[in-house]
PDB file of C-alpha atoms in Angstrom:
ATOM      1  CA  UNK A   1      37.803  54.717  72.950  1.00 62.00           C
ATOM      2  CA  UNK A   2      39.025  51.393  72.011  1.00 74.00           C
ATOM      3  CA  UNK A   3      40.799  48.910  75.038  1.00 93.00           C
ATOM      4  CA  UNK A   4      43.841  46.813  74.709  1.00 96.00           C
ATOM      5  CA  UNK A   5      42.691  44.568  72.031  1.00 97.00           C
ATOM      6  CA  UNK A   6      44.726  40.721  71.223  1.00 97.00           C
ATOM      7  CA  UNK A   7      44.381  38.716  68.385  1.00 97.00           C
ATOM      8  CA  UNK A   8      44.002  35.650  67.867  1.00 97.00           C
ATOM      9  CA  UNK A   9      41.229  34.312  70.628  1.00 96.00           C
ATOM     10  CA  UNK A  10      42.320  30.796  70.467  1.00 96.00           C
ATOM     11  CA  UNK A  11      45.140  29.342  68.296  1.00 96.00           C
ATOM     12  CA  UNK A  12      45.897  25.489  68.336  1.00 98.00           C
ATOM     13  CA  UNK A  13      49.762  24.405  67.500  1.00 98.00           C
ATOM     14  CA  UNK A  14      51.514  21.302  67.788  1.00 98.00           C
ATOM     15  CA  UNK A  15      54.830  20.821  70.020  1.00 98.00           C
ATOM     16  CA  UNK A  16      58.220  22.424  68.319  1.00 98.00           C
ATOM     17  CA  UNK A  17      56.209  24.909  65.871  1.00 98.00           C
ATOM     18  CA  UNK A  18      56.065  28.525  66.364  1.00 98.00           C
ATOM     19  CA  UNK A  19      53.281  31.139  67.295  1.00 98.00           C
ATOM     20  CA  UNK A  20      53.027  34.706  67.231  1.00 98.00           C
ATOM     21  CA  UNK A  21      50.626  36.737  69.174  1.00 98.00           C
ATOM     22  CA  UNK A  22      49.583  40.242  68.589  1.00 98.00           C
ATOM     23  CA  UNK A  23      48.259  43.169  70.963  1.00 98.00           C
ATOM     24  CA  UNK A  24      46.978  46.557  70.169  1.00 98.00           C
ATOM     25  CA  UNK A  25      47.279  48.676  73.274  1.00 97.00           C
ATOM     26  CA  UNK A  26      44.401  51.530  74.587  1.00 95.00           C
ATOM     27  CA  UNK A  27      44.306  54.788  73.145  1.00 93.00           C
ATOM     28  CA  UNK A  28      47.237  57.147  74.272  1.00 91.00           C
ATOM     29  CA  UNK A  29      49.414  54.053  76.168  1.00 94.00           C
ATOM     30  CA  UNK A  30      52.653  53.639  75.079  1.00 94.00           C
ATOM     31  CA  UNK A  31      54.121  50.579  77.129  1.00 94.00           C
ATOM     32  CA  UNK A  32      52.919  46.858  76.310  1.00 96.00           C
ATOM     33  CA  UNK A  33      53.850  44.353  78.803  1.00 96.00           C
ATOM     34  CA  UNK A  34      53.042  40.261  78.279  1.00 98.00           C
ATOM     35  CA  UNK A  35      52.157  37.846  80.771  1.00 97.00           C
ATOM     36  CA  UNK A  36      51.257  33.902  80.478  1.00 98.00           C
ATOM     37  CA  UNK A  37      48.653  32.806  83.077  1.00 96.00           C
ATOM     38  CA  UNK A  38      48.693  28.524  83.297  1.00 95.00           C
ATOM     39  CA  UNK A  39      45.353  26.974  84.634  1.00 92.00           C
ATOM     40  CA  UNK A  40      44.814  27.917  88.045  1.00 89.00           C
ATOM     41  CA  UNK A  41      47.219  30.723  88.622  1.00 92.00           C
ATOM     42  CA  UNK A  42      47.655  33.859  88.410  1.00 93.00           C
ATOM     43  CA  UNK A  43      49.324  35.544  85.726  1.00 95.00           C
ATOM     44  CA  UNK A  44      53.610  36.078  85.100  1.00 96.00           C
ATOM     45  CA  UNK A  45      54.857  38.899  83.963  1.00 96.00           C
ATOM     46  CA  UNK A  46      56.980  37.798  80.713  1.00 98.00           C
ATOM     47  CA  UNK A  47      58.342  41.365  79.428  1.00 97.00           C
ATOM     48  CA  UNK A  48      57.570  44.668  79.017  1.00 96.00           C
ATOM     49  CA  UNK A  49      58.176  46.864  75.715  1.00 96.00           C
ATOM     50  CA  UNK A  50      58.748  51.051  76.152  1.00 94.00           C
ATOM     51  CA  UNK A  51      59.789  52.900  72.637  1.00 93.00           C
ATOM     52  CA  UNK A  52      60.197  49.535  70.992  1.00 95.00           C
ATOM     53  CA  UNK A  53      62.797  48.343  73.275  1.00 95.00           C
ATOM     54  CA  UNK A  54      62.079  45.311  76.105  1.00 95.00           C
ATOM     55  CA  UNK A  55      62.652  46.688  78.828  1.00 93.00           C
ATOM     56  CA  UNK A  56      62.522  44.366  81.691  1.00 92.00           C
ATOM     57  CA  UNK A  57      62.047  41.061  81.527  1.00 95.00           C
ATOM     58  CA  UNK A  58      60.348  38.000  83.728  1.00 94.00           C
ATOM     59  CA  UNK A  59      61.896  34.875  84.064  1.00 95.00           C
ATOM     60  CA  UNK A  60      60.942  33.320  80.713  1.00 97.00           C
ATOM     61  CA  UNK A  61      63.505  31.759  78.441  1.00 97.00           C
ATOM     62  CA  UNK A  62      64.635  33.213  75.069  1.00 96.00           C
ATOM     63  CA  UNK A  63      62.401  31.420  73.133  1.00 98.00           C
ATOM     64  CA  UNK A  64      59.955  33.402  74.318  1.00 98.00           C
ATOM     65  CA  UNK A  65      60.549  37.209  72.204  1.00 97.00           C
ATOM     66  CA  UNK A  66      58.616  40.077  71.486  1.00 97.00           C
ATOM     67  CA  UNK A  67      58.200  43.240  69.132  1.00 97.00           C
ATOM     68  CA  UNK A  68      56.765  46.764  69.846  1.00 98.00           C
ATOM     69  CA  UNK A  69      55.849  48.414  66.828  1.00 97.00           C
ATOM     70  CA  UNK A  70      56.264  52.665  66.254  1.00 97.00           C
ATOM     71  CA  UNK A  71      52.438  52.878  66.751  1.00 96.00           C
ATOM     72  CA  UNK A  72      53.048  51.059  70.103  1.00 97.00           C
ATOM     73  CA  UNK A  73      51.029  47.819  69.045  1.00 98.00           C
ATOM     74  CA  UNK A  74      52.976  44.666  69.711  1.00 98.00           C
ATOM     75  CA  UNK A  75      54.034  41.041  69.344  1.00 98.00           C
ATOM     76  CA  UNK A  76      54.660  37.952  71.559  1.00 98.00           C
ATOM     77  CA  UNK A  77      56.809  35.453  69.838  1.00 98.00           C
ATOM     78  CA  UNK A  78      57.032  31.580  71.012  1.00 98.00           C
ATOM     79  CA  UNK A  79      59.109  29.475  69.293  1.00 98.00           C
ATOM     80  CA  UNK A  80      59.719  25.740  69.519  1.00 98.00           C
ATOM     81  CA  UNK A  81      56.508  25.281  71.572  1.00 98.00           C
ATOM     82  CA  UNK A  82      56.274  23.157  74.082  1.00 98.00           C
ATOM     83  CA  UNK A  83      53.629  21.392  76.117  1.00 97.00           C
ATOM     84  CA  UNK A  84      54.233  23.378  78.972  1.00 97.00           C
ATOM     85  CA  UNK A  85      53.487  26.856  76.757  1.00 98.00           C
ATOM     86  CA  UNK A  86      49.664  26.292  76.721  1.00 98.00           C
ATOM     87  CA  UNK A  87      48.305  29.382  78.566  1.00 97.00           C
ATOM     88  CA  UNK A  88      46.413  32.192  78.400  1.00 97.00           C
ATOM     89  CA  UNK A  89      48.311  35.116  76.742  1.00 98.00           C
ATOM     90  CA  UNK A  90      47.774  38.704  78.852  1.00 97.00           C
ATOM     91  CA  UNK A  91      48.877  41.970  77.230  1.00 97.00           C
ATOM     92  CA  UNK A  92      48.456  44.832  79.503  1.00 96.00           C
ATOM     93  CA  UNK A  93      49.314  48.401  78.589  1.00 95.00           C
ATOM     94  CA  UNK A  94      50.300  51.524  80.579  1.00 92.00           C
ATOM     95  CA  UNK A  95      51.165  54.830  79.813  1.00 89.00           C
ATOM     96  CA  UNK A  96      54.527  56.235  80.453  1.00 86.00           C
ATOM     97  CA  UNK A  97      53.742  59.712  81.413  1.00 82.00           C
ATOM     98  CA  UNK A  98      50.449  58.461  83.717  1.00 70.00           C
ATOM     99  CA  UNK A  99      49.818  55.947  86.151  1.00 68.00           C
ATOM    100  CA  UNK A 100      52.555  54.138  84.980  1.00 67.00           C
ATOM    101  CA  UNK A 101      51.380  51.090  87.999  1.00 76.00           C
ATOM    102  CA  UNK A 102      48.089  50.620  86.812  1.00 83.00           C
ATOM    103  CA  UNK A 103      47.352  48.368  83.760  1.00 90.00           C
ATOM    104  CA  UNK A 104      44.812  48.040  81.458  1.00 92.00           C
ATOM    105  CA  UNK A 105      44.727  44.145  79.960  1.00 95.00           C
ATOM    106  CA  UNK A 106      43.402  42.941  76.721  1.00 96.00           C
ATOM    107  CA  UNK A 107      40.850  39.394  76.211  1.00 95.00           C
ATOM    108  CA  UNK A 108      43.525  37.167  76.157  1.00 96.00           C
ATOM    109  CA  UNK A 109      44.630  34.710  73.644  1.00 97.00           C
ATOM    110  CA  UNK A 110      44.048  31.109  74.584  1.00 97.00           C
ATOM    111  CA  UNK A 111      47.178  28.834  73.631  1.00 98.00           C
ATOM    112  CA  UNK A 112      47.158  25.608  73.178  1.00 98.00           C
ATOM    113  CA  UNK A 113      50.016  23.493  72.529  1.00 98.00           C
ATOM    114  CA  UNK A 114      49.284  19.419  71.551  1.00 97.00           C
TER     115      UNK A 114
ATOM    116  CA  UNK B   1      55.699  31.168  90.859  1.00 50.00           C
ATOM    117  CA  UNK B   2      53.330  33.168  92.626  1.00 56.00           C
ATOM    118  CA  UNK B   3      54.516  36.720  94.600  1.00 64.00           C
ATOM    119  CA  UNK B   4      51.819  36.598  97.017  1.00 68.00           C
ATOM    120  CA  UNK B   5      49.186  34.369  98.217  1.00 80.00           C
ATOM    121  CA  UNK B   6      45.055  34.210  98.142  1.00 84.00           C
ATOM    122  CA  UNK B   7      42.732  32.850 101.162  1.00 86.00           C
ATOM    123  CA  UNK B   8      40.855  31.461 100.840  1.00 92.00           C
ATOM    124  CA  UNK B   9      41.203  29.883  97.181  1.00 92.00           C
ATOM    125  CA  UNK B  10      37.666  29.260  96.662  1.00 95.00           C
ATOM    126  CA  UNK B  11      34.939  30.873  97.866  1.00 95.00           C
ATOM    127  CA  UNK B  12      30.727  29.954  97.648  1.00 96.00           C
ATOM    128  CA  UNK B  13      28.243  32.250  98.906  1.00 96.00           C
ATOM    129  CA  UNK B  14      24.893  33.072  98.688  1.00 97.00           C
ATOM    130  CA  UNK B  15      23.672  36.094  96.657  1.00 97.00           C
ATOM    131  CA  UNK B  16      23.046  39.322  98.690  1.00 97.00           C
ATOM    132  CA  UNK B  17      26.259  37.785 100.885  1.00 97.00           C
ATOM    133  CA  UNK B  18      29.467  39.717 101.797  1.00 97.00           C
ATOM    134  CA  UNK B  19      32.756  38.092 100.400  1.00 96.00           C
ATOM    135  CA  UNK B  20      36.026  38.560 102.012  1.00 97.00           C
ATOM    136  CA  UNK B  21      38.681  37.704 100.623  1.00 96.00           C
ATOM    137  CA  UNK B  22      42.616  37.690 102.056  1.00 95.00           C
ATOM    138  CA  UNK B  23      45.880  38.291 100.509  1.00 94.00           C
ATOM    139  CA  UNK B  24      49.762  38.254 101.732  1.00 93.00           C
ATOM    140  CA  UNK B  25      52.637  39.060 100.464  1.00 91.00           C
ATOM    141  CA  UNK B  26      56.521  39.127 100.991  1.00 88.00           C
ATOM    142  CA  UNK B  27      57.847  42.057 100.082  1.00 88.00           C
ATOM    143  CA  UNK B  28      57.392  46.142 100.414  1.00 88.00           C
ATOM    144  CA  UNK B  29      55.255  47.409  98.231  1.00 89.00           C
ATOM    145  CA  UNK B  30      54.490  51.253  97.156  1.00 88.00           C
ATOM    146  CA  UNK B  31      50.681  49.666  95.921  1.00 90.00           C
ATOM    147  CA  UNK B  32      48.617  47.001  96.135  1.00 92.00           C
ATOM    148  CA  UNK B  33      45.861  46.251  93.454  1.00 93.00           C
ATOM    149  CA  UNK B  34      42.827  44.133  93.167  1.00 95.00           C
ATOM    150  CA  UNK B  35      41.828  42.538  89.851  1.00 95.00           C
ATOM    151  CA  UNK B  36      38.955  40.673  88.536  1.00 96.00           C
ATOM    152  CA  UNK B  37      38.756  37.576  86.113  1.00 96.00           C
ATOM    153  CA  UNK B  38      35.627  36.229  84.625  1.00 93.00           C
ATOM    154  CA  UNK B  39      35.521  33.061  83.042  1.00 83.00           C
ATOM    155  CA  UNK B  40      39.623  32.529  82.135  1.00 72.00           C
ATOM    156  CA  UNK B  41      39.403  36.113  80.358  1.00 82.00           C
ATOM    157  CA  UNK B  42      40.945  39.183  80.456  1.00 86.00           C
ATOM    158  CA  UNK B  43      41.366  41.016  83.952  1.00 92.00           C
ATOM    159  CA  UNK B  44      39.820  44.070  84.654  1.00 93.00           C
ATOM    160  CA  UNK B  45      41.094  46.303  87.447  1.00 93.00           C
ATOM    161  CA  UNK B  46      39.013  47.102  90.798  1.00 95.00           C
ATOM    162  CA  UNK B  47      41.048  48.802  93.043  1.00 94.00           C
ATOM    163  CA  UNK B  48      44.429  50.136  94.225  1.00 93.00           C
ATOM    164  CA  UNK B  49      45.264  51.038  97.225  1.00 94.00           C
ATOM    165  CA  UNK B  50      49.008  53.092  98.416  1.00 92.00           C
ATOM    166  CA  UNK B  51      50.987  52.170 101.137  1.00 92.00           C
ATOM    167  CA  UNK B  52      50.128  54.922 103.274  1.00 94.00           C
ATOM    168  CA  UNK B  53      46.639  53.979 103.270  1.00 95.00           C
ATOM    169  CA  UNK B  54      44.714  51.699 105.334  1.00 96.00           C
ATOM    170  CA  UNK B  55      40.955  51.280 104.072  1.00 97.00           C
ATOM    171  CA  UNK B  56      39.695  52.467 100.637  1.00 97.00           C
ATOM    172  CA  UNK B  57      36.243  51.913  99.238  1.00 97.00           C
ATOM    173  CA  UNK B  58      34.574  52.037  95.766  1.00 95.00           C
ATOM    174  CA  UNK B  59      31.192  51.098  95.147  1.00 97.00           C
ATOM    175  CA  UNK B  60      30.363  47.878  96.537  1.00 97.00           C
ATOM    176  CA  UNK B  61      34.523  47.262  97.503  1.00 97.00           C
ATOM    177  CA  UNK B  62      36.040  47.708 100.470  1.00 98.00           C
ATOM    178  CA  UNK B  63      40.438  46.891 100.507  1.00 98.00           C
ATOM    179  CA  UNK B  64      42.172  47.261 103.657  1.00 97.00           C
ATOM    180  CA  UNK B  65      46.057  46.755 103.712  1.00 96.00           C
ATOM    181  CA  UNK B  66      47.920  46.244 106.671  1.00 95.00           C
ATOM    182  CA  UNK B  67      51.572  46.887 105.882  1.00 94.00           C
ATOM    183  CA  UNK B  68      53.124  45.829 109.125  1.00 94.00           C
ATOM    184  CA  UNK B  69      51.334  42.269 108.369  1.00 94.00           C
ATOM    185  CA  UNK B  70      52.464  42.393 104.555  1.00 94.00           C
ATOM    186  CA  UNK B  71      48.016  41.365 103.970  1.00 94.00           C
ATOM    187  CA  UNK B  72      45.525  42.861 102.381  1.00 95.00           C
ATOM    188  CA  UNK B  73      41.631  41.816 102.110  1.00 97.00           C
ATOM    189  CA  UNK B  74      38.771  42.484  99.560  1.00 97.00           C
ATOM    190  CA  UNK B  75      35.414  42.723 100.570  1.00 98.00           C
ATOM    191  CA  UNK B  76      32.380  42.467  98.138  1.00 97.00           C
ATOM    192  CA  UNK B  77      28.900  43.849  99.590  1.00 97.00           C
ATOM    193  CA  UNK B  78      26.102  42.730  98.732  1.00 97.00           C
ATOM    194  CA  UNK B  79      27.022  40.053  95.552  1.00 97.00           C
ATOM    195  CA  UNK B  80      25.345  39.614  92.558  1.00 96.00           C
ATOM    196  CA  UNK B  81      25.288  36.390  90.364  1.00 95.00           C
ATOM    197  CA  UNK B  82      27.476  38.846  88.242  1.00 94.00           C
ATOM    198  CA  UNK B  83      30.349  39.036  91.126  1.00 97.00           C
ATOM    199  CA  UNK B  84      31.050  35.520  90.269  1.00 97.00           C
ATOM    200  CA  UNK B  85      34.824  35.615  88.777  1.00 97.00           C
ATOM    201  CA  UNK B  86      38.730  35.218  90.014  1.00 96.00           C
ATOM    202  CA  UNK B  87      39.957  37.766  92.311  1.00 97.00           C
ATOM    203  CA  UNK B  88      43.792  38.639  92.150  1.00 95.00           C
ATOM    204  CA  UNK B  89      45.548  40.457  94.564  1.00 95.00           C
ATOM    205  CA  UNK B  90      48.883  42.062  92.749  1.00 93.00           C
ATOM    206  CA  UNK B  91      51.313  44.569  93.579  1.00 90.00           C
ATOM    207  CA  UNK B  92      53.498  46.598  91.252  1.00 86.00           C
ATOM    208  CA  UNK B  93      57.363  46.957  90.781  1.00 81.00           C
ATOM    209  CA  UNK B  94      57.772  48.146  87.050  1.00 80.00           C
ATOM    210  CA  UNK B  95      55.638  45.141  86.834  1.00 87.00           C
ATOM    211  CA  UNK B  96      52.363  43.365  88.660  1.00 90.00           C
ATOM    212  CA  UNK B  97      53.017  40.636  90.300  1.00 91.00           C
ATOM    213  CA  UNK B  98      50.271  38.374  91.180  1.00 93.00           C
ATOM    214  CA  UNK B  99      48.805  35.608  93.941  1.00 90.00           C
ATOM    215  CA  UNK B 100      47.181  32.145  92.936  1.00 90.00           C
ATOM    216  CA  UNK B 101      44.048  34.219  93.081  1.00 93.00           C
ATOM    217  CA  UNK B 102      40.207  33.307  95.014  1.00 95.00           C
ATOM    218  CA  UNK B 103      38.058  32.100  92.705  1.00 95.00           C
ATOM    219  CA  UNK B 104      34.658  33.341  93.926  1.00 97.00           C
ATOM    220  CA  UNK B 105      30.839  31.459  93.084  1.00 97.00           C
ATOM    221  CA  UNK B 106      27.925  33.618  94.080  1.00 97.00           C
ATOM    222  CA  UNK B 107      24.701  30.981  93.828  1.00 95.00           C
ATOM    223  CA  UNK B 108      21.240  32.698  93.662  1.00 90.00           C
TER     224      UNK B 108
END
């Protein structure tokens, strides 16, 4: 039984390009949520995706956007990167008609932005 | 920024040590969870505990939460060399919210 699973590891950008990241949720989840964890702290919630539609969202501006696919898999989109956007890249998934509280999170991608 | 807070934020013991570690937060929660993050990776959960609970163990874990105080604490048994990661306290309301985290060094 495969876990949440994120590609790329590591990805390397310069300032104003754009980046998208890609998750794969566990077997039999349904909900994808994103997070961005800086150095030192603990990870933020960005938004969560339920039947392709984001469904809440963290306190992250628009250039920050996402996709959830029909087979639940999904994308994090960053555009015009900044500095500030280098982070570690959580996807977590849930399922809707379980636990819905407890996540399961993928690697991580490592972002950086120069 | 951070939902709740970690004490201490860095931790060194010895192996075969206990670990304690404290968290608070500021709002009321249904849950609290425990996470664990080796080297910058991906989290891996430990341990949740409801509201109406006080003291819940598993394996080497022990989590207490103390409503009335808004805290919680982890304590590792026992550590290993292996037990060396980031500890998160988070707490869920249609999503986790997270502290600064403990970042814990077991030396053998």
């Amino acid at each position: 039984d495969a876990g949440v699973t994120q590609s790329p590891t590591h990805l390397i950008k310069t300032r104003g390009q754009q980046v998208t990241l890609r998750c794969s949720p566990k077997s039999g989840h349904d909900t994808v949520s994103w997070y961005q964890q800086a150095l030192g702290q603990g990870p933020q919630f960005i938004f969560q995706y339920y039947e392709e539609e984001e469904r809440q969202r963290g306190n992250f501006p628009d250039r920050f956007s996402g996709h959830q696919f029909p087979n639940y898999s999904s994308e994090l989109n960053v555009n015009a990167l900044l500095l500030g956007d280098s982070a570690l890249y959580l996807c977590a998934s849930s399922s809707s008609r379980g636990a819905t509280d407890t996540q399961y999170f993928g690697p991580g991608t490592r972002l950086t932005v120069l | 920024s951070q939902q709740g807070e970690e004490d201490p934020q860095a931790l060194s013991i010895q192996e075969g040590e206990n670990a304690t570690m404290n968290c608070s937060y500021k709002t009321s929660i249904n849950n609290l969870q425990w996470y664990r993050q080796n080297s910058g990776r991906g989290l891996v959960h430990l341990i949740l505990i409801r509201s109406n609970e006080r003291e819940k163990h598993s394996g080497r874990l022990r989590v207490t939460l103390d409503t009335s105080k808004k805290s919680s604490s982890l304590l590792i048994t026992a550590s290993r060399a292996a037990d060396t990661a980031s500890y998160f306290c988070a707490y869920y309301d249609y999503k986790l919210s997270f502290g600064a985290g403990t970042t814990v060094t077991v030396r053998a």
